[in-house]
């Protein structure tokens, strides 16, 4: 499901997402943030953040440690109070400059914490039932969720009797039980070891799709964000700098900073003129017209190498990672770039190679 | 990289959110502090009204001598108790001492024995015509070393108080990373030199806290020093209060004692050194490999045994001896059960009241840190630093003038206990609250429950062990407490403590033995709860 995301290409410092009021008869967005700002003393944690999440979307909030993404999540949940901004959840304004803000329990937002935060004195069933009140459907809902997360039969166990992966599934079931308008996940996979993480990710995605949940999840793992989500919001230094689909984020980063953070990147100095740019790799097509001194974004896998004694570029170093070979190239003009090639390429430091660059390139104004 | 990121995300360096304090909590905290601070403020005012006679009495050489004697006793007891307790702490935590767990519990037993019972046991055992002298008489021993005075008080108080140092040091020792000592050993230290060069400096803050507790305890002690006829300042205050109509004279003396207490606190602050030392080294350590004592385990066992016998065995033996002798001579046990009922009632109510008052204070301090919360916490801890006789006097004055309806009633007595022992409950609740992940409470909020519902369904059940331990600690100290009970008890409300005191002060040992043994039994049961909690917290 999910409405296709609008292409948004904001520049850093300006509000990232444009907001349109819901048309009559349509479902309001699950979450709308506008101008959200929060500082701890003099340290700004979240600056003028804007974001819109359509009902049913799975959105990743991606950023390095300390960029303010967990703070943003806690502001949405109501555990912290912003200095400025508006939060609208499922069409209901829960916080605006002229209201004190709804407390967490009235926001209809579920949250799965990084350390799960299960209630240690309650068993699995009681944990899941905690948010359900006294409705008669309570027992049925608990059973349904436990079956969904694959924990049927474990309802009477206490949290400390479960493995890490099981604890996480309890936390997920507990947060989903009251059918929140929005589910927040804070670094949900960071406490699991690498092998388990792969399995759990796909499992969680399946569960959340089955429940048709609208999800905002925080991660610092780019691969996780690109792989799992419909939409990725990149956050750097407290600002939401780009909101777009995964392919767009990786292939058309809105700024040099986004390009540098998401995936590996070479930046080649070049001079642009209209739809092409000239650099140490020759004249290359641009994705968007530009002019003057620029830096070109060249992802390592965009460089195709071929051993060629007559080639103009030299292999400076190689490292073998299994499937791939990482090759550091000394280009004819002097700069060093890294290429990622399949492991069958047989080159050694000192060899000469020919280079072909795939696809049009993104360029960013050169800032010395 | 990912692990580094994770370590950074989980590090506590993340800025602590400042949350707005809910006003009902703030109101409750302020109320608790008001109850603690108001009587003491009134004591201060009252002492300023003291007549010229009282001021003159204050400056008499005799006053100064008594004050100096009390200070000397407090400092000597702290020093001696530290010397006595340190080896026991090290032996029971770090070595393969035979029956290690047994000694770990038995050496704590003096905590359950009130000083006035120890005092009377020491007199009965080692005094003139005491048990020891009668045993030794056939051997031609005519006189024993004098038990009355400074020496006897020091001896008795050390045996009563050393467990305080033992507890704090043992806790710190358990938290210390044995890797430190291993590093020292790999660089050529023997176990003993490693202890002095590496371990001891790390234990300094814990030693300072333990010694401070001992010093405060001896400074405020009233029972043992009176029975051992040492001229202490607390005794002087009591005499002044009982013996003259000008009660502001007693207030003035009490204030002087408060000043001495403050001086001790300042001294501890200096001695404690930089607190960072204890924090950096006390992560979650590996279990420690025990040091083999070899031949030394026999003198070590002997040491623990001797200490336990002197501290717990002698008082118990003396009490049993006098009970049997008293019963043989037709001593009656009539009022015993009534007094025991009063003791139980007062201690249980005081424990409940102290824990209830501690909850808002601890919640503010841990969940809503800030200047105001700190102020409230400091205020609530004031009773810790003040001798019981001062707190009791303050409440007597305050009650007589502002709440005559409450004066000499059970509620007033309970307020006195609470002011005195609130810090014990608050400390206990605070520690367990700090161990409670705030995310757990937030999870409950996001599942649709309001703050009060979360307090009831999540916070309180999870705090239950800490609350219980705090209550047991308050119960233990309350049932032992003498000066507050003596001054604030309603008339016709005898407790075990006042019963023991009344008989012991007149050297009627046979009459004191039965209530004293019953008191020991009750406080030993409360202590078992406290020790069990220390165990689970350590594991």
PDB file of C-alpha atoms in Angstrom, chain B residues 93-235:
ATOM      1  CA  UNK B  93      35.399 -10.382  50.670  1.00  0.00           C
ATOM      2  CA  UNK B  94      38.821 -11.047  49.229  1.00  0.00           C
ATOM      3  CA  UNK B  95      40.266 -14.124  50.947  1.00  0.00           C
ATOM      4  CA  UNK B  96      39.551 -17.807  51.471  1.00  0.00           C
ATOM      5  CA  UNK B  97      38.879 -17.323  55.188  1.00  0.00           C
ATOM      6  CA  UNK B  98      37.261 -20.488  56.587  1.00  0.00           C
ATOM      7  CA  UNK B  99      33.479 -20.025  57.092  1.00  0.00           C
ATOM      8  CA  UNK B 100      33.697 -16.746  55.192  1.00  0.00           C
ATOM      9  CA  UNK B 101      29.925 -16.282  54.734  1.00  0.00           C
ATOM     10  CA  UNK B 102      29.270 -17.133  58.379  1.00  0.00           C
ATOM     11  CA  UNK B 103      31.699 -14.480  59.626  1.00  0.00           C
ATOM     12  CA  UNK B 104      30.315 -11.995  57.098  1.00  0.00           C
ATOM     13  CA  UNK B 105      26.958 -12.171  58.882  1.00  0.00           C
ATOM     14  CA  UNK B 106      28.102 -12.701  62.469  1.00  0.00           C
ATOM     15  CA  UNK B 107      30.440  -9.698  62.462  1.00  0.00           C
ATOM     16  CA  UNK B 108      27.443  -7.513  61.586  1.00  0.00           C
ATOM     17  CA  UNK B 109      25.400  -8.651  64.596  1.00  0.00           C
ATOM     18  CA  UNK B 110      26.332  -5.706  66.857  1.00  0.00           C
ATOM     19  CA  UNK B 111      24.149  -3.578  64.538  1.00  0.00           C
ATOM     20  CA  UNK B 112      21.152  -5.187  66.199  1.00  0.00           C
ATOM     21  CA  UNK B 113      22.331  -4.307  69.692  1.00  0.00           C
ATOM     22  CA  UNK B 114      21.433  -0.874  71.060  1.00  0.00           C
ATOM     23  CA  UNK B 115      24.316   0.919  72.758  1.00  0.00           C
ATOM     24  CA  UNK B 116      22.555   1.078  76.123  1.00  0.00           C
ATOM     25  CA  UNK B 117      22.296  -2.726  76.122  1.00  0.00           C
ATOM     26  CA  UNK B 118      25.978  -3.044  75.172  1.00  0.00           C
ATOM     27  CA  UNK B 119      26.816  -0.481  77.842  1.00  0.00           C
ATOM     28  CA  UNK B 120      24.990  -2.341  80.544  1.00  0.00           C
ATOM     29  CA  UNK B 121      26.420  -5.656  79.363  1.00  0.00           C
ATOM     30  CA  UNK B 122      29.952  -4.272  79.542  1.00  0.00           C
ATOM     31  CA  UNK B 123      29.378  -2.979  83.053  1.00  0.00           C
ATOM     32  CA  UNK B 124      27.845  -6.258  84.106  1.00  0.00           C
ATOM     33  CA  UNK B 125      30.648  -8.273  82.545  1.00  0.00           C
ATOM     34  CA  UNK B 126      33.759  -6.230  83.126  1.00  0.00           C
ATOM     35  CA  UNK B 127      32.739  -3.785  85.885  1.00  0.00           C
ATOM     36  CA  UNK B 128      33.558  -4.019  89.583  1.00  0.00           C
ATOM     37  CA  UNK B 129      31.986  -7.219  90.958  1.00  0.00           C
ATOM     38  CA  UNK B 130      31.066  -8.094  87.355  1.00  0.00           C
ATOM     39  CA  UNK B 131      31.021 -11.550  85.830  1.00  0.00           C
ATOM     40  CA  UNK B 132      34.652 -11.588  84.716  1.00  0.00           C
ATOM     41  CA  UNK B 133      35.934 -10.428  88.079  1.00  0.00           C
ATOM     42  CA  UNK B 134      33.921 -13.094  89.859  1.00  0.00           C
ATOM     43  CA  UNK B 135      35.396 -15.699  87.495  1.00  0.00           C
ATOM     44  CA  UNK B 136      38.890 -14.450  88.141  1.00  0.00           C
ATOM     45  CA  UNK B 137      38.511 -13.882  91.893  1.00  0.00           C
ATOM     46  CA  UNK B 138      39.673 -17.408  92.842  1.00  0.00           C
ATOM     47  CA  UNK B 139      42.879 -16.646  90.934  1.00  0.00           C
ATOM     48  CA  UNK B 140      43.539 -13.715  93.232  1.00  0.00           C
ATOM     49  CA  UNK B 141      42.578 -10.932  90.788  1.00  0.00           C
ATOM     50  CA  UNK B 142      41.247  -8.104  92.938  1.00  0.00           C
ATOM     51  CA  UNK B 143      40.773  -5.358  90.399  1.00  0.00           C
ATOM     52  CA  UNK B 144      40.135  -5.156  86.655  1.00  0.00           C
ATOM     53  CA  UNK B 145      41.021  -2.166  84.482  1.00  0.00           C
ATOM     54  CA  UNK B 146      38.487   0.601  85.059  1.00  0.00           C
ATOM     55  CA  UNK B 147      35.423   0.153  82.797  1.00  0.00           C
ATOM     56  CA  UNK B 148      33.885   3.546  83.612  1.00  0.00           C
ATOM     57  CA  UNK B 149      34.947   6.719  81.801  1.00  0.00           C
ATOM     58  CA  UNK B 150      36.585   7.435  78.463  1.00  0.00           C
ATOM     59  CA  UNK B 151      38.285   4.066  77.972  1.00  0.00           C
ATOM     60  CA  UNK B 152      35.176   2.030  78.672  1.00  0.00           C
ATOM     61  CA  UNK B 153      33.014   4.268  76.478  1.00  0.00           C
ATOM     62  CA  UNK B 154      35.525   4.011  73.631  1.00  0.00           C
ATOM     63  CA  UNK B 155      35.693   0.215  74.004  1.00  0.00           C
ATOM     64  CA  UNK B 156      31.917  -0.191  74.070  1.00  0.00           C
ATOM     65  CA  UNK B 157      31.097   2.240  71.283  1.00  0.00           C
ATOM     66  CA  UNK B 158      33.762   0.759  69.005  1.00  0.00           C
ATOM     67  CA  UNK B 159      32.224  -2.677  69.424  1.00  0.00           C
ATOM     68  CA  UNK B 160      28.781  -1.229  68.708  1.00  0.00           C
ATOM     69  CA  UNK B 161      29.760   0.882  65.721  1.00  0.00           C
ATOM     70  CA  UNK B 162      32.440  -0.906  63.715  1.00  0.00           C
ATOM     71  CA  UNK B 163      29.767  -2.641  61.542  1.00  0.00           C
ATOM     72  CA  UNK B 164      29.010   0.726  59.915  1.00  0.00           C
ATOM     73  CA  UNK B 165      32.544   0.863  58.485  1.00  0.00           C
ATOM     74  CA  UNK B 166      32.343  -2.832  57.690  1.00  0.00           C
ATOM     75  CA  UNK B 167      29.175  -2.335  55.620  1.00  0.00           C
ATOM     76  CA  UNK B 168      30.369   0.633  53.573  1.00  0.00           C
ATOM     77  CA  UNK B 169      33.847  -0.781  52.946  1.00  0.00           C
ATOM     78  CA  UNK B 170      32.552  -4.212  52.095  1.00  0.00           C
ATOM     79  CA  UNK B 171      30.153  -2.722  49.545  1.00  0.00           C
ATOM     80  CA  UNK B 172      32.950  -0.715  47.926  1.00  0.00           C
ATOM     81  CA  UNK B 173      35.282  -3.696  47.967  1.00  0.00           C
ATOM     82  CA  UNK B 174      32.715  -5.797  46.126  1.00  0.00           C
ATOM     83  CA  UNK B 175      32.341  -3.131  43.446  1.00  0.00           C
ATOM     84  CA  UNK B 176      36.081  -2.710  42.916  1.00  0.00           C
ATOM     85  CA  UNK B 177      37.577  -4.300  39.836  1.00  0.00           C
ATOM     86  CA  UNK B 178      39.991  -7.085  40.836  1.00  0.00           C
ATOM     87  CA  UNK B 179      41.863  -6.399  37.576  1.00  0.00           C
ATOM     88  CA  UNK B 180      43.472  -3.435  39.363  1.00  0.00           C
ATOM     89  CA  UNK B 181      45.072  -5.638  41.985  1.00  0.00           C
ATOM     90  CA  UNK B 182      46.038  -8.179  39.343  1.00  0.00           C
ATOM     91  CA  UNK B 183      47.822  -5.416  37.468  1.00  0.00           C
ATOM     92  CA  UNK B 184      49.678  -4.500  40.669  1.00  0.00           C
ATOM     93  CA  UNK B 185      50.558  -8.148  41.301  1.00  0.00           C
ATOM     94  CA  UNK B 186      51.903  -8.510  37.760  1.00  0.00           C
ATOM     95  CA  UNK B 187      54.172  -5.578  38.516  1.00  0.00           C
ATOM     96  CA  UNK B 188      55.658  -7.283  41.532  1.00  0.00           C
ATOM     97  CA  UNK B 189      53.362  -6.512  44.485  1.00  0.00           C
ATOM     98  CA  UNK B 190      52.516  -9.155  47.072  1.00  0.00           C
ATOM     99  CA  UNK B 191      48.829  -9.467  48.065  1.00  0.00           C
ATOM    100  CA  UNK B 192      49.527  -7.341  51.114  1.00  0.00           C
ATOM    101  CA  UNK B 193      51.417  -4.556  49.345  1.00  0.00           C
ATOM    102  CA  UNK B 194      48.795  -4.552  46.588  1.00  0.00           C
ATOM    103  CA  UNK B 195      46.164  -4.046  49.287  1.00  0.00           C
ATOM    104  CA  UNK B 196      47.932  -0.985  50.656  1.00  0.00           C
ATOM    105  CA  UNK B 197      49.050   0.531  47.359  1.00  0.00           C
ATOM    106  CA  UNK B 198      46.057  -0.162  45.099  1.00  0.00           C
ATOM    107  CA  UNK B 199      42.982  -1.233  47.026  1.00  0.00           C
ATOM    108  CA  UNK B 200      43.141   1.026  50.066  1.00  0.00           C
ATOM    109  CA  UNK B 201      43.293   4.283  48.037  1.00  0.00           C
ATOM    110  CA  UNK B 202      40.208   3.153  46.113  1.00  0.00           C
ATOM    111  CA  UNK B 203      38.375   2.426  49.348  1.00  0.00           C
ATOM    112  CA  UNK B 204      39.078   5.844  50.805  1.00  0.00           C
ATOM    113  CA  UNK B 205      35.647   7.362  50.060  1.00  0.00           C
ATOM    114  CA  UNK B 206      33.887   4.341  51.576  1.00  0.00           C
ATOM    115  CA  UNK B 207      36.121   4.438  54.642  1.00  0.00           C
ATOM    116  CA  UNK B 208      35.433   8.143  55.065  1.00  0.00           C
ATOM    117  CA  UNK B 209      31.679   7.602  54.909  1.00  0.00           C
ATOM    118  CA  UNK B 210      31.809   4.680  57.340  1.00  0.00           C
ATOM    119  CA  UNK B 211      34.015   6.586  59.776  1.00  0.00           C
ATOM    120  CA  UNK B 212      31.697   9.566  59.559  1.00  0.00           C
ATOM    121  CA  UNK B 213      28.721   7.385  60.440  1.00  0.00           C
ATOM    122  CA  UNK B 214      30.614   6.047  63.445  1.00  0.00           C
ATOM    123  CA  UNK B 215      31.682   9.523  64.572  1.00  0.00           C
ATOM    124  CA  UNK B 216      28.135  10.875  64.260  1.00  0.00           C
ATOM    125  CA  UNK B 217      26.768   7.860  66.080  1.00  0.00           C
ATOM    126  CA  UNK B 218      29.174   8.167  69.008  1.00  0.00           C
ATOM    127  CA  UNK B 219      28.727  11.917  69.210  1.00  0.00           C
ATOM    128  CA  UNK B 220      24.966  11.498  69.459  1.00  0.00           C
ATOM    129  CA  UNK B 221      25.069   8.438  71.698  1.00  0.00           C
ATOM    130  CA  UNK B 222      23.276   8.814  74.966  1.00  0.00           C
ATOM    131  CA  UNK B 223      22.692   5.337  76.393  1.00  0.00           C
ATOM    132  CA  UNK B 224      26.152   3.780  76.538  1.00  0.00           C
ATOM    133  CA  UNK B 225      27.991   6.903  77.637  1.00  0.00           C
ATOM    134  CA  UNK B 226      25.516   7.479  80.443  1.00  0.00           C
ATOM    135  CA  UNK B 227      25.757   3.912  81.716  1.00  0.00           C
ATOM    136  CA  UNK B 228      29.549   4.025  81.512  1.00  0.00           C
ATOM    137  CA  UNK B 229      29.521   7.333  83.398  1.00  0.00           C
ATOM    138  CA  UNK B 230      31.366   9.244  80.722  1.00  0.00           C
ATOM    139  CA  UNK B 231      30.623  12.971  80.794  1.00  0.00           C
ATOM    140  CA  UNK B 232      29.280  13.374  77.288  1.00  0.00           C
ATOM    141  CA  UNK B 233      27.649  16.410  75.798  1.00  0.00           C
ATOM    142  CA  UNK B 234      24.379  14.587  75.159  1.00  0.00           C
ATOM    143  CA  UNK B 235      24.218  13.715  78.831  1.00  0.00           C
TER     144      UNK B 235
END
